[in-house]
Backbone as CSV, one residue per row, in Angstrom:
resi,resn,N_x,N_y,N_z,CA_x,CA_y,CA_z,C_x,C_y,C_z
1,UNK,-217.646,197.959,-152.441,-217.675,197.747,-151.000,-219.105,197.975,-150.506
2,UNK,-219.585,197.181,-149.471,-220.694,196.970,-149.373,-220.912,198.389,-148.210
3,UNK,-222.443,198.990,-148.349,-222.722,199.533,-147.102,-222.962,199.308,-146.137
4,UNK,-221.764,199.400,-145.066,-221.935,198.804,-143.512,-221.625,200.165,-142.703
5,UNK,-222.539,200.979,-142.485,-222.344,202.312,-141.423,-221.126,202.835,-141.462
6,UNK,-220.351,202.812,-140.374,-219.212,203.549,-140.678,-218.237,202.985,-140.946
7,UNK,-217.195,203.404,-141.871,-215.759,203.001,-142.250,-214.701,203.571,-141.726
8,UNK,-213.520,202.677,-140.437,-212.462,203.408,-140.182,-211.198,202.522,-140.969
9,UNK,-210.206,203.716,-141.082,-209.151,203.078,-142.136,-207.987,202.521,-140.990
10,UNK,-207.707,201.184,-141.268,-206.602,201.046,-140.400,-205.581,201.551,-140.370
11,UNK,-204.515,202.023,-139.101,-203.527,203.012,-139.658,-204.109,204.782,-139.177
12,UNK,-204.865,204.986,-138.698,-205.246,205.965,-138.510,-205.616,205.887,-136.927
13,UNK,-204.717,206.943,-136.767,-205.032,206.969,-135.063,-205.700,207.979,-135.020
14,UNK,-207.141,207.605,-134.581,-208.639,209.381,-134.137,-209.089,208.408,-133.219
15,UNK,-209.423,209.370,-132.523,-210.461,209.115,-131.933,-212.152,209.125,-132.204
16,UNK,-213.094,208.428,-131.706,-214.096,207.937,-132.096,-214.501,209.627,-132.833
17,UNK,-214.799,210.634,-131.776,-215.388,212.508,-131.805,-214.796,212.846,-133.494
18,UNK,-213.067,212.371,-133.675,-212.392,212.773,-134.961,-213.109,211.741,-136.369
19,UNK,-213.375,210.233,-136.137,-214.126,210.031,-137.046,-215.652,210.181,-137.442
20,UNK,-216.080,210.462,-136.131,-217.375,210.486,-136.436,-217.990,211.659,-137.346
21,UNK,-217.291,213.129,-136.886,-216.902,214.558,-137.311,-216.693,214.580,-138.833
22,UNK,-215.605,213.269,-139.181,-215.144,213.623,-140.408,-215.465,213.072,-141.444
23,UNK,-216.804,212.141,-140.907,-218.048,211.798,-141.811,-219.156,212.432,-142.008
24,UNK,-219.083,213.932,-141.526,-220.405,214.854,-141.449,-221.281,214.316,-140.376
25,UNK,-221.080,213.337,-139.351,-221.831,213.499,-138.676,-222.050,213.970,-137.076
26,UNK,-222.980,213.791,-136.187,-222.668,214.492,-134.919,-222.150,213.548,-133.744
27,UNK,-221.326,213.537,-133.160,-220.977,212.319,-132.383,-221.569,212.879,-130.639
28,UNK,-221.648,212.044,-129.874,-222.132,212.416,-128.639,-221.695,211.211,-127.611
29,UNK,-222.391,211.440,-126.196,-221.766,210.780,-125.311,-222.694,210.792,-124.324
30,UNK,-222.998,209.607,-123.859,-224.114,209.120,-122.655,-223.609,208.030,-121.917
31,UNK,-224.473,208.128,-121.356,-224.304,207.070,-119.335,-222.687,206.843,-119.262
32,UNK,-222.155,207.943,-119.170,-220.459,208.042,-118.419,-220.612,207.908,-117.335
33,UNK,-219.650,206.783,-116.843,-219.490,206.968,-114.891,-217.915,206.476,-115.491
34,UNK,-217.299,207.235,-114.677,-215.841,207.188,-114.005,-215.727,206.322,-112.624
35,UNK,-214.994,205.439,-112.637,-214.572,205.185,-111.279,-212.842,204.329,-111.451
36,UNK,-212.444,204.141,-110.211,-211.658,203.093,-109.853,-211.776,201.943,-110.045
37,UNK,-211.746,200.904,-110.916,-211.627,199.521,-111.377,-211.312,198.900,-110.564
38,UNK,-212.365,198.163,-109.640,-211.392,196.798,-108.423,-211.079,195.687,-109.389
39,UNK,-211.175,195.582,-110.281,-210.903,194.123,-110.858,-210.785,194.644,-112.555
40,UNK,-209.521,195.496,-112.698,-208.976,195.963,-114.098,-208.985,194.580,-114.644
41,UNK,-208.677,194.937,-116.144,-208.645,193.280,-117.405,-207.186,193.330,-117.022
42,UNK,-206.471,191.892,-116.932,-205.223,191.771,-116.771,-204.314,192.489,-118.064
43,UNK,-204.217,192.409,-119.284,-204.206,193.786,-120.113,-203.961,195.387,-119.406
44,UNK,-204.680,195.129,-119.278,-204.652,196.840,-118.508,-203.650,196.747,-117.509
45,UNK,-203.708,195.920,-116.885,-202.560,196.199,-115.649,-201.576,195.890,-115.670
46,UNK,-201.336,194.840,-116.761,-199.486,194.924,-117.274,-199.230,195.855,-117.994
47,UNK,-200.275,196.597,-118.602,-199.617,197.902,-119.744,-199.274,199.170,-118.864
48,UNK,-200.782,199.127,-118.329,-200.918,200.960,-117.881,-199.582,201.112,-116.261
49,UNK,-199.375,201.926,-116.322,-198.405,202.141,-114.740,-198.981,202.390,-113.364
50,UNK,-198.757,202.321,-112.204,-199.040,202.495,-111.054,-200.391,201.195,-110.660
51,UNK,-200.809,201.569,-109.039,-201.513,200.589,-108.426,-203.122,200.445,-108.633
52,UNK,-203.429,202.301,-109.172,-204.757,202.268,-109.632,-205.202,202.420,-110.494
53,UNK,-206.864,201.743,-111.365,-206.734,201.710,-112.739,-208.050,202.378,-112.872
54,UNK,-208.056,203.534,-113.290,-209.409,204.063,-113.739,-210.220,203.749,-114.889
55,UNK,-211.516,203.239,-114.437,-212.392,202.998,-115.738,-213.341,204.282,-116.106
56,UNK,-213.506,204.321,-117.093,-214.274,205.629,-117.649,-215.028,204.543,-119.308
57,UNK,-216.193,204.650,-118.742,-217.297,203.845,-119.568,-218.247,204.476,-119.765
58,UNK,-218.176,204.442,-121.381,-219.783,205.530,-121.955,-219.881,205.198,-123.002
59,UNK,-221.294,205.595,-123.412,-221.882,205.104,-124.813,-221.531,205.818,-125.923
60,UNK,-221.210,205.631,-127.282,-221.156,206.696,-127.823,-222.390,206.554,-128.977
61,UNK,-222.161,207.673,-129.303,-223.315,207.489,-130.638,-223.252,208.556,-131.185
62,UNK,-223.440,208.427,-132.492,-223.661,208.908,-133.864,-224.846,209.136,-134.484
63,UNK,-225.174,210.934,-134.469,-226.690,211.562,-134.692,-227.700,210.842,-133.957
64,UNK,-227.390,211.094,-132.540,-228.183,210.196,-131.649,-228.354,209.195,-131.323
65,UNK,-227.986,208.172,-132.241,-227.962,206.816,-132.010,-227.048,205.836,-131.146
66,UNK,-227.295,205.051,-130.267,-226.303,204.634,-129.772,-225.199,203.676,-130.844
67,UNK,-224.038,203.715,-130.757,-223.029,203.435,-131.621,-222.211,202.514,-131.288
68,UNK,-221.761,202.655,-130.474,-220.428,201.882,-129.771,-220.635,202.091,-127.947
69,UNK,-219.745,200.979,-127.024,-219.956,200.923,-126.053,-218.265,201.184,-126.117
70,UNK,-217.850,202.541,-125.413,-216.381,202.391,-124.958,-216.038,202.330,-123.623
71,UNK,-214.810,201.696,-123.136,-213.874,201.111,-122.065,-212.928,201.817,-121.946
72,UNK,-212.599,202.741,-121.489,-211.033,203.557,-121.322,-210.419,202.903,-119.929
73,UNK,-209.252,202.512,-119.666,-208.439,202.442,-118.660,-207.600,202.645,-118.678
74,UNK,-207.324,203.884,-117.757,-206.376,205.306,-117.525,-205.472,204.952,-115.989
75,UNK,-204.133,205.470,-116.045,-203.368,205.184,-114.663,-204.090,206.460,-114.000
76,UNK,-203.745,206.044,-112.589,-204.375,207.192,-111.745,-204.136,208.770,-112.072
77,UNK,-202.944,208.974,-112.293,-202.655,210.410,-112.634,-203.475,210.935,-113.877
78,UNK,-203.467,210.061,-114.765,-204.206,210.700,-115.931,-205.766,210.813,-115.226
79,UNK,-206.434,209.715,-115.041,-207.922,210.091,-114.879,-208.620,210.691,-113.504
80,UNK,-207.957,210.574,-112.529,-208.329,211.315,-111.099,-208.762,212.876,-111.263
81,UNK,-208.859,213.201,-112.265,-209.163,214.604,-112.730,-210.113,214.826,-113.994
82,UNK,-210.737,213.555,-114.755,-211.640,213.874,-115.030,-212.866,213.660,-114.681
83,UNK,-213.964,214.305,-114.934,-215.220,214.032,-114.405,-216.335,213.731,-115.912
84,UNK,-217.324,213.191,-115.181,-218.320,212.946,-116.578,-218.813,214.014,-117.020
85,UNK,-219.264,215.522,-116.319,-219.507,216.506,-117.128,-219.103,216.888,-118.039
86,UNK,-217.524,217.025,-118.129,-216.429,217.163,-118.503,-216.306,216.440,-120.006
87,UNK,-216.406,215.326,-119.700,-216.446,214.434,-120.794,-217.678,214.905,-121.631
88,UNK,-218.354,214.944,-120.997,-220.013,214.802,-122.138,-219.351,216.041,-122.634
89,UNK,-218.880,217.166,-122.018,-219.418,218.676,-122.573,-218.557,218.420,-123.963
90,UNK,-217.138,218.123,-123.674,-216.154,217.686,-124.857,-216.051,216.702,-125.856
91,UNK,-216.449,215.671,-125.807,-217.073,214.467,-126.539,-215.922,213.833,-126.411
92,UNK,-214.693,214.095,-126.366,-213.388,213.226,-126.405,-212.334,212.998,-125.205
93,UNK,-212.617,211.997,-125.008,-211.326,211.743,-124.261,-210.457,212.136,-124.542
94,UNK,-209.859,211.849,-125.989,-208.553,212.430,-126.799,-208.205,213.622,-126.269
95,UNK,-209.039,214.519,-126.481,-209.204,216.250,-126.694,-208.472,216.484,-124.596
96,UNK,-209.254,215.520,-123.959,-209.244,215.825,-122.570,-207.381,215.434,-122.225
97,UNK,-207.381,214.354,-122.720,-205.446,214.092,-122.570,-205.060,214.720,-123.253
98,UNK,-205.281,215.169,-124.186,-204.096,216.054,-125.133,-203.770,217.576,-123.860
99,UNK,-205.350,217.738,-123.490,-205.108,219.473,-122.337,-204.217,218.933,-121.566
100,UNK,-204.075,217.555,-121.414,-203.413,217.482,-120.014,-201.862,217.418,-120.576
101,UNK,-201.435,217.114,-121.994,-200.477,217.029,-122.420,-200.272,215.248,-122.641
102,UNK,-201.031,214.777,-123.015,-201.028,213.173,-122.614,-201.407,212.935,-124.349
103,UNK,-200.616,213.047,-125.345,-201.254,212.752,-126.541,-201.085,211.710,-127.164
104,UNK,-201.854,211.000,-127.588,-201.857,209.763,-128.446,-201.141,209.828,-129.517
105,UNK,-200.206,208.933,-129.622,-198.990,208.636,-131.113,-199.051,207.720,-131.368
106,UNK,-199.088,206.579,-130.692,-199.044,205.256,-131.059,-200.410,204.113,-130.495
107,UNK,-200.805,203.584,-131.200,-201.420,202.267,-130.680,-201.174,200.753,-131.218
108,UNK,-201.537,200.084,-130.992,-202.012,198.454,-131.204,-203.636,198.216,-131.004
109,UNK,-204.385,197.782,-132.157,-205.229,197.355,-131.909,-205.239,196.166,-132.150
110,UNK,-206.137,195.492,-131.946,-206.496,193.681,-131.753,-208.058,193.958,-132.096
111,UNK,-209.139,193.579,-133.214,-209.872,193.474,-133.263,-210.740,192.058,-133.367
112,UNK,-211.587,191.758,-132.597,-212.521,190.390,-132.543,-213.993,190.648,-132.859
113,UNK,-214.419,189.322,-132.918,-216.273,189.180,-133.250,-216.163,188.459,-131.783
114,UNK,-217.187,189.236,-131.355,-217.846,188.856,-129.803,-219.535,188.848,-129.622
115,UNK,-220.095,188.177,-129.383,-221.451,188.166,-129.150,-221.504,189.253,-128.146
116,UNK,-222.867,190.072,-127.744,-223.261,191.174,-127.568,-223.645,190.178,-125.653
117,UNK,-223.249,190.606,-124.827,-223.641,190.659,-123.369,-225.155,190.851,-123.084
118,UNK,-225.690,190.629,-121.948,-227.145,191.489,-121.929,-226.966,192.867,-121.817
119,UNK,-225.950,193.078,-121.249,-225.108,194.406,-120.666,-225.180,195.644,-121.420
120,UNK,-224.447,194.593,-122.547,-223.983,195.635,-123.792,-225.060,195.483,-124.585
121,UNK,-225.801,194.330,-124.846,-226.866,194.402,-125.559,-228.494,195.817,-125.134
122,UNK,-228.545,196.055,-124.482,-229.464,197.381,-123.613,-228.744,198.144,-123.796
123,UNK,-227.068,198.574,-123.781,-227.116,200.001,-123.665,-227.088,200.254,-125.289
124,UNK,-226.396,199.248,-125.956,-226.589,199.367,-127.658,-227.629,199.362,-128.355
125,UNK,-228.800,198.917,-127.787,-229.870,198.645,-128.123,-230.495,197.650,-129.338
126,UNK,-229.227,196.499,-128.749,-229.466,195.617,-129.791,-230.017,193.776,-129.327
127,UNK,-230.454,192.706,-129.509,-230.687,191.283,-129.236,-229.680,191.213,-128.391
128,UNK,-229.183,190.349,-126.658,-228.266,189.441,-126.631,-227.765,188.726,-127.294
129,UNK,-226.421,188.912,-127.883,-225.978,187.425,-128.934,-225.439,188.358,-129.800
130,UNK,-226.253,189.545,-130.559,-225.820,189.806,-131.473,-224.571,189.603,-132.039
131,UNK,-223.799,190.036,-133.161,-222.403,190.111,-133.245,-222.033,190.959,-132.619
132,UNK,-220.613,191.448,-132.386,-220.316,192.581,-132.377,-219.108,192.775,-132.896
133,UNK,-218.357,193.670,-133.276,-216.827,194.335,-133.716,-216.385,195.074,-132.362
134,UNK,-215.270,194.024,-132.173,-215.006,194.647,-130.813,-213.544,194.913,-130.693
135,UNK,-212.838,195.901,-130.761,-211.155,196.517,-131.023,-210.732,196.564,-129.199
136,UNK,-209.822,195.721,-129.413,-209.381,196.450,-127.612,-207.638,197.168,-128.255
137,UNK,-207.821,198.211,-127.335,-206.413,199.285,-128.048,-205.441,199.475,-127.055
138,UNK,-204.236,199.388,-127.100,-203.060,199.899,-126.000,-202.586,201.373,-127.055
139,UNK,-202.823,202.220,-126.301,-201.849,203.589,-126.310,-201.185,204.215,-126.072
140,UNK,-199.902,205.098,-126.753,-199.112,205.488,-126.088,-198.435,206.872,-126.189
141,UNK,-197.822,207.892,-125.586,-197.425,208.628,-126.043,-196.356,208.983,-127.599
142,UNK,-196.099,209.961,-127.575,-194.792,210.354,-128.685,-193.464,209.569,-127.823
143,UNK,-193.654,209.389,-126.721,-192.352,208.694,-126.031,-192.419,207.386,-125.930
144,UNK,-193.728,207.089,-126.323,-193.768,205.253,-125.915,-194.232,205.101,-124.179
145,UNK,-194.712,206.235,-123.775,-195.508,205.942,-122.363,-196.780,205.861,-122.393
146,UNK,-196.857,204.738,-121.870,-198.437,204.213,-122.029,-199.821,205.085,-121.555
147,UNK,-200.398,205.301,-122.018,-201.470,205.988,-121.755,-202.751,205.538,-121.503
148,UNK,-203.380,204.890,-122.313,-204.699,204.275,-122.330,-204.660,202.937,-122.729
149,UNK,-205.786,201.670,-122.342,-205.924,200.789,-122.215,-207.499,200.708,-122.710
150,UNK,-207.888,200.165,-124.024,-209.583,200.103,-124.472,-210.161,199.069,-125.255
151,UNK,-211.388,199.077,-124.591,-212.152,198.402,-125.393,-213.322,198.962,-125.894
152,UNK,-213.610,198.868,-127.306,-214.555,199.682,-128.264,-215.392,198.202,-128.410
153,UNK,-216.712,198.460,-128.478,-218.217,197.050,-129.399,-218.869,198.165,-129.413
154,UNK,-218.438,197.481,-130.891,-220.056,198.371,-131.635,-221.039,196.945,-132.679
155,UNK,-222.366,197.023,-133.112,-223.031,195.834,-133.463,-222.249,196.217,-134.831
156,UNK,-221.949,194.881,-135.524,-220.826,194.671,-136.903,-221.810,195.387,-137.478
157,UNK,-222.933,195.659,-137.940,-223.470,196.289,-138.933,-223.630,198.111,-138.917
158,UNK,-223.187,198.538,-137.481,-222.453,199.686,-137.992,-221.370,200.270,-137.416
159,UNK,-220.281,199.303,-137.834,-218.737,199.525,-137.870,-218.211,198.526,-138.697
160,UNK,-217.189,199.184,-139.888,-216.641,198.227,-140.640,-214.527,199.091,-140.422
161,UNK,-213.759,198.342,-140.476,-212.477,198.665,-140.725,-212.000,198.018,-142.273
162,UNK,-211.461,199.157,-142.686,-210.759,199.321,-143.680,-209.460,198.872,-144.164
163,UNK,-208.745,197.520,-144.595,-207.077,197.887,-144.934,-206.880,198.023,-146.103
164,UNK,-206.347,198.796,-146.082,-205.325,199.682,-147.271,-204.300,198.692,-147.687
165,UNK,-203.988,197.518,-148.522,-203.145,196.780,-148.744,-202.636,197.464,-150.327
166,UNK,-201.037,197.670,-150.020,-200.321,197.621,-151.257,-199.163,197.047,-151.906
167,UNK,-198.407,197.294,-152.907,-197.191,196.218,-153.130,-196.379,196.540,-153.672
């Protein structure tokens, strides 16, 4: 298998803080802003519940580097209570719903190749165009109540997924 930065195994529900950690390395978190979404992805608003959809958008990165650009969209009750300090000080969203009792059991991911935005291209610090590996995730509790709504791009050359095929 070729070396492409990091390897996540499909089938494994962590969060970005749990894999990054459990490759020896340091994971972190920059330019977070929280707000209210006037114009959620239609995705998000047939999954998640109620009228308002919180976005919570930040960079992540690995031993400093910027890594991935993540998308969280949270129903009002879950995110009206966090703040970006908050986030940076903890590195995980995960860690922040689990305090609240909001824990991740289940997802669906959908992963695509998407060219890189100017957007996303500056905060990743990579060409417009580039590739990218881009996972959008629905989550849900141990009950099957929806929780989170995401989109992860990171540049394909450092994020690779893993399947485990057997017979």
């Amino acid at each position: 298998m070729a070396e492409q930065g990091v390897s996540h195994v499909l089938g494994d529900l962590k969060s970005f803080t749990e894999i990054i950690e459990d490759l020896g390395m340091k994971p972190g978190v920059r330019d977070v802003t929280i707000y209210v979404d006037p114009d959620p992805p239609s995705e998000a608003v047939e999954f998640l519940p109620g009228k308002h959809l919180w976005l919570i958008e930040r960079v992540r990165t690995a031993n400093g580097q910027p890594f991935c650009l993540m998308q969280s969209w949270l129903a009002d009750a879950a995110a009206s209570s966090i703040v970006p300090s908050h986030l940076e000080e903890t590195q995980s969203l995960y860690r922040i719903l689990a305090d609240m009792d909001l824990r991740p059991a289940h997802a669906t991911e959908i992963i695509r190749a998407e060219a890189a935005t100017l957007a996303e291209a500056r905060m990743l610090g990579v060409e417009q165009g580039t590739p990218l590996l881009t996972a959008y995730r629905w989550t849900s509790d141990s009950r099957g109540q929806p929780i989170e709504y995401v989109r992860s791009t990171s540049p394909g050359n450092r994020y690779q997924y893993v399947i485990k095929l057997q017979q």
